[in-house]
């Protein structure tokens, strides 16, 4: 992964836990519901451009539907890193010069905005282990026997 190229286009470093996650799981889908947007080698520049120019978030911001959150690259702006198949969006709030201190912000499909004072990996582990509850997300996620798809799994 060419993190230097990605971060040069994005305009910021990314949290180290996400970088480790992306290196370990170039594809990550949890319970056929939550998809982590991981850049693949060779797609670093388009991934960074897409994260920097999040049209959906920009539209929500222009409509006044972000409860004070702003898109990146504005100071403290949001950078998306995952989505659900029900319309939930997962962001970092770039509130600190240290990306490892960025909290996770979730916009649920009900248009609720919720901030969690943890990084992406701790958030995912908490949701997966049911120690972090995201109001508005389906009660059956994760399932009793959640499946995690990675690069070695077939996705048809």
PDB file of C-alpha atoms in Angstrom, residues 3-103:
ATOM      1  CA  UNK A   3       0.196   5.328   2.098  1.00  0.00           C
ATOM      2  CA  UNK A   4       2.353   8.333   1.220  1.00  0.00           C
ATOM      3  CA  UNK A   5       0.555   8.783  -2.130  1.00  0.00           C
ATOM      4  CA  UNK A   6      -2.855   8.286  -0.544  1.00  0.00           C
ATOM      5  CA  UNK A   7      -2.203  10.725   2.266  1.00  0.00           C
ATOM      6  CA  UNK A   8      -0.666  13.304  -0.099  1.00  0.00           C
ATOM      7  CA  UNK A   9      -3.872  13.375  -2.170  1.00  0.00           C
ATOM      8  CA  UNK A  10      -6.123  13.215   0.886  1.00  0.00           C
ATOM      9  CA  UNK A  11      -4.194  15.972   2.639  1.00  0.00           C
ATOM     10  CA  UNK A  12      -3.814  14.204   5.972  1.00  0.00           C
ATOM     11  CA  UNK A  13      -2.436  11.073   7.548  1.00  0.00           C
ATOM     12  CA  UNK A  14      -4.902   8.348   8.500  1.00  0.00           C
ATOM     13  CA  UNK A  15      -5.225   6.602  11.867  1.00  0.00           C
ATOM     14  CA  UNK A  16      -2.644   3.875  12.427  1.00  0.00           C
ATOM     15  CA  UNK A  17      -5.302   1.343  13.460  1.00  0.00           C
ATOM     16  CA  UNK A  18      -7.047   1.806  10.100  1.00  0.00           C
ATOM     17  CA  UNK A  19      -3.768   1.460   8.244  1.00  0.00           C
ATOM     18  CA  UNK A  20      -3.105  -1.821  10.068  1.00  0.00           C
ATOM     19  CA  UNK A  21      -6.661  -2.966   9.381  1.00  0.00           C
ATOM     20  CA  UNK A  22      -6.317  -2.158   5.676  1.00  0.00           C
ATOM     21  CA  UNK A  23      -3.034  -4.047   5.467  1.00  0.00           C
ATOM     22  CA  UNK A  24      -4.543  -7.099   7.183  1.00  0.00           C
ATOM     23  CA  UNK A  25      -7.970  -7.016   5.495  1.00  0.00           C
ATOM     24  CA  UNK A  26      -7.909  -5.459   2.025  1.00  0.00           C
ATOM     25  CA  UNK A  27     -11.587  -6.427   1.791  1.00  0.00           C
ATOM     26  CA  UNK A  28     -13.736  -6.298   4.916  1.00  0.00           C
ATOM     27  CA  UNK A  29     -17.467  -6.989   5.084  1.00  0.00           C
ATOM     28  CA  UNK A  30     -19.080  -7.802   8.423  1.00  0.00           C
ATOM     29  CA  UNK A  31     -22.219  -9.942   8.441  1.00  0.00           C
ATOM     30  CA  UNK A  32     -23.075  -8.891   4.879  1.00  0.00           C
ATOM     31  CA  UNK A  33     -24.076  -5.533   6.381  1.00  0.00           C
ATOM     32  CA  UNK A  34     -21.129  -3.270   7.200  1.00  0.00           C
ATOM     33  CA  UNK A  35     -18.554  -2.648   4.481  1.00  0.00           C
ATOM     34  CA  UNK A  36     -15.270  -0.997   5.397  1.00  0.00           C
ATOM     35  CA  UNK A  37     -13.905   1.163   2.593  1.00  0.00           C
ATOM     36  CA  UNK A  38     -10.351  -0.079   2.387  1.00  0.00           C
ATOM     37  CA  UNK A  39      -8.083   1.174  -0.383  1.00  0.00           C
ATOM     38  CA  UNK A  40      -6.493  -1.571  -2.458  1.00  0.00           C
ATOM     39  CA  UNK A  41      -2.914  -1.341  -3.681  1.00  0.00           C
ATOM     40  CA  UNK A  42      -2.948   0.703  -6.859  1.00  0.00           C
ATOM     41  CA  UNK A  43      -6.186   2.489  -5.928  1.00  0.00           C
ATOM     42  CA  UNK A  44      -4.755   4.787  -3.286  1.00  0.00           C
ATOM     43  CA  UNK A  45      -5.166   8.005  -5.298  1.00  0.00           C
ATOM     44  CA  UNK A  46      -8.784   7.372  -6.398  1.00  0.00           C
ATOM     45  CA  UNK A  47      -9.675   6.235  -2.856  1.00  0.00           C
ATOM     46  CA  UNK A  48      -8.223   9.433  -1.387  1.00  0.00           C
ATOM     47  CA  UNK A  49      -9.949  11.595  -4.019  1.00  0.00           C
ATOM     48  CA  UNK A  50     -13.274   9.934  -3.268  1.00  0.00           C
ATOM     49  CA  UNK A  51     -12.825  10.373   0.478  1.00  0.00           C
ATOM     50  CA  UNK A  52     -11.890  14.020   0.008  1.00  0.00           C
ATOM     51  CA  UNK A  53     -14.814  14.735  -2.334  1.00  0.00           C
ATOM     52  CA  UNK A  54     -17.651  12.893  -0.572  1.00  0.00           C
ATOM     53  CA  UNK A  55     -20.586  14.199  -2.616  1.00  0.00           C
ATOM     54  CA  UNK A  56     -23.274  12.730  -0.356  1.00  0.00           C
ATOM     55  CA  UNK A  57     -21.757  14.315   2.744  1.00  0.00           C
ATOM     56  CA  UNK A  58     -21.292  17.596   0.875  1.00  0.00           C
ATOM     57  CA  UNK A  59     -24.957  17.547  -0.185  1.00  0.00           C
ATOM     58  CA  UNK A  60     -26.086  16.834   3.393  1.00  0.00           C
ATOM     59  CA  UNK A  61     -23.910  19.716   4.591  1.00  0.00           C
ATOM     60  CA  UNK A  62     -25.333  22.119   2.011  1.00  0.00           C
ATOM     61  CA  UNK A  63     -28.876  21.109   3.036  1.00  0.00           C
ATOM     62  CA  UNK A  64     -28.027  21.748   6.718  1.00  0.00           C
ATOM     63  CA  UNK A  65     -28.465  18.086   7.618  1.00  0.00           C
ATOM     64  CA  UNK A  66     -25.155  17.401   9.385  1.00  0.00           C
ATOM     65  CA  UNK A  67     -25.889  18.694  12.919  1.00  0.00           C
ATOM     66  CA  UNK A  68     -22.830  20.932  12.831  1.00  0.00           C
ATOM     67  CA  UNK A  69     -20.458  18.383  11.322  1.00  0.00           C
ATOM     68  CA  UNK A  70     -18.551  19.570   8.270  1.00  0.00           C
ATOM     69  CA  UNK A  71     -16.954  17.746   5.348  1.00  0.00           C
ATOM     70  CA  UNK A  72     -13.205  17.324   5.169  1.00  0.00           C
ATOM     71  CA  UNK A  73     -10.955  19.253   4.370  1.00  0.00           C
ATOM     72  CA  UNK A  74     -12.632  21.835   6.591  1.00  0.00           C
ATOM     73  CA  UNK A  75     -11.106  21.901  10.091  1.00  0.00           C
ATOM     74  CA  UNK A  76     -12.599  19.035  12.084  1.00  0.00           C
ATOM     75  CA  UNK A  77     -14.198  17.717   8.895  1.00  0.00           C
ATOM     76  CA  UNK A  78     -15.502  14.214   8.379  1.00  0.00           C
ATOM     77  CA  UNK A  79     -13.784  11.514   6.331  1.00  0.00           C
ATOM     78  CA  UNK A  80     -15.829   8.422   5.490  1.00  0.00           C
ATOM     79  CA  UNK A  81     -14.401   4.960   6.086  1.00  0.00           C
ATOM     80  CA  UNK A  82     -17.388   2.572   6.034  1.00  0.00           C
ATOM     81  CA  UNK A  83     -21.043   2.190   5.046  1.00  0.00           C
ATOM     82  CA  UNK A  84     -23.846  -0.226   5.754  1.00  0.00           C
ATOM     83  CA  UNK A  85     -26.241  -1.742   3.284  1.00  0.00           C
ATOM     84  CA  UNK A  86     -29.059   0.160   5.064  1.00  0.00           C
ATOM     85  CA  UNK A  87     -27.631   3.631   4.516  1.00  0.00           C
ATOM     86  CA  UNK A  88     -25.595   4.124   7.694  1.00  0.00           C
ATOM     87  CA  UNK A  89     -22.345   6.034   7.136  1.00  0.00           C
ATOM     88  CA  UNK A  90     -19.237   5.857   9.307  1.00  0.00           C
ATOM     89  CA  UNK A  91     -16.749   8.715   9.508  1.00  0.00           C
ATOM     90  CA  UNK A  92     -13.772  10.010  11.416  1.00  0.00           C
ATOM     91  CA  UNK A  93     -14.036  13.531  12.798  1.00  0.00           C
ATOM     92  CA  UNK A  94     -10.619  15.053  12.075  1.00  0.00           C
ATOM     93  CA  UNK A  95     -10.710  17.037  15.295  1.00  0.00           C
ATOM     94  CA  UNK A  96      -7.091  16.500  16.315  1.00  0.00           C
ATOM     95  CA  UNK A  97      -3.748  16.878  14.562  1.00  0.00           C
ATOM     96  CA  UNK A  98      -3.160  13.264  15.688  1.00  0.00           C
ATOM     97  CA  UNK A  99      -5.282  10.943  13.511  1.00  0.00           C
ATOM     98  CA  UNK A 100      -5.109   8.273  16.218  1.00  0.00           C
ATOM     99  CA  UNK A 101      -7.259  10.570  18.391  1.00  0.00           C
ATOM    100  CA  UNK A 102     -10.049  10.961  15.814  1.00  0.00           C
ATOM    101  CA  UNK A 103     -13.444   9.807  17.086  1.00  0.00           C
TER     102      UNK A 103
END
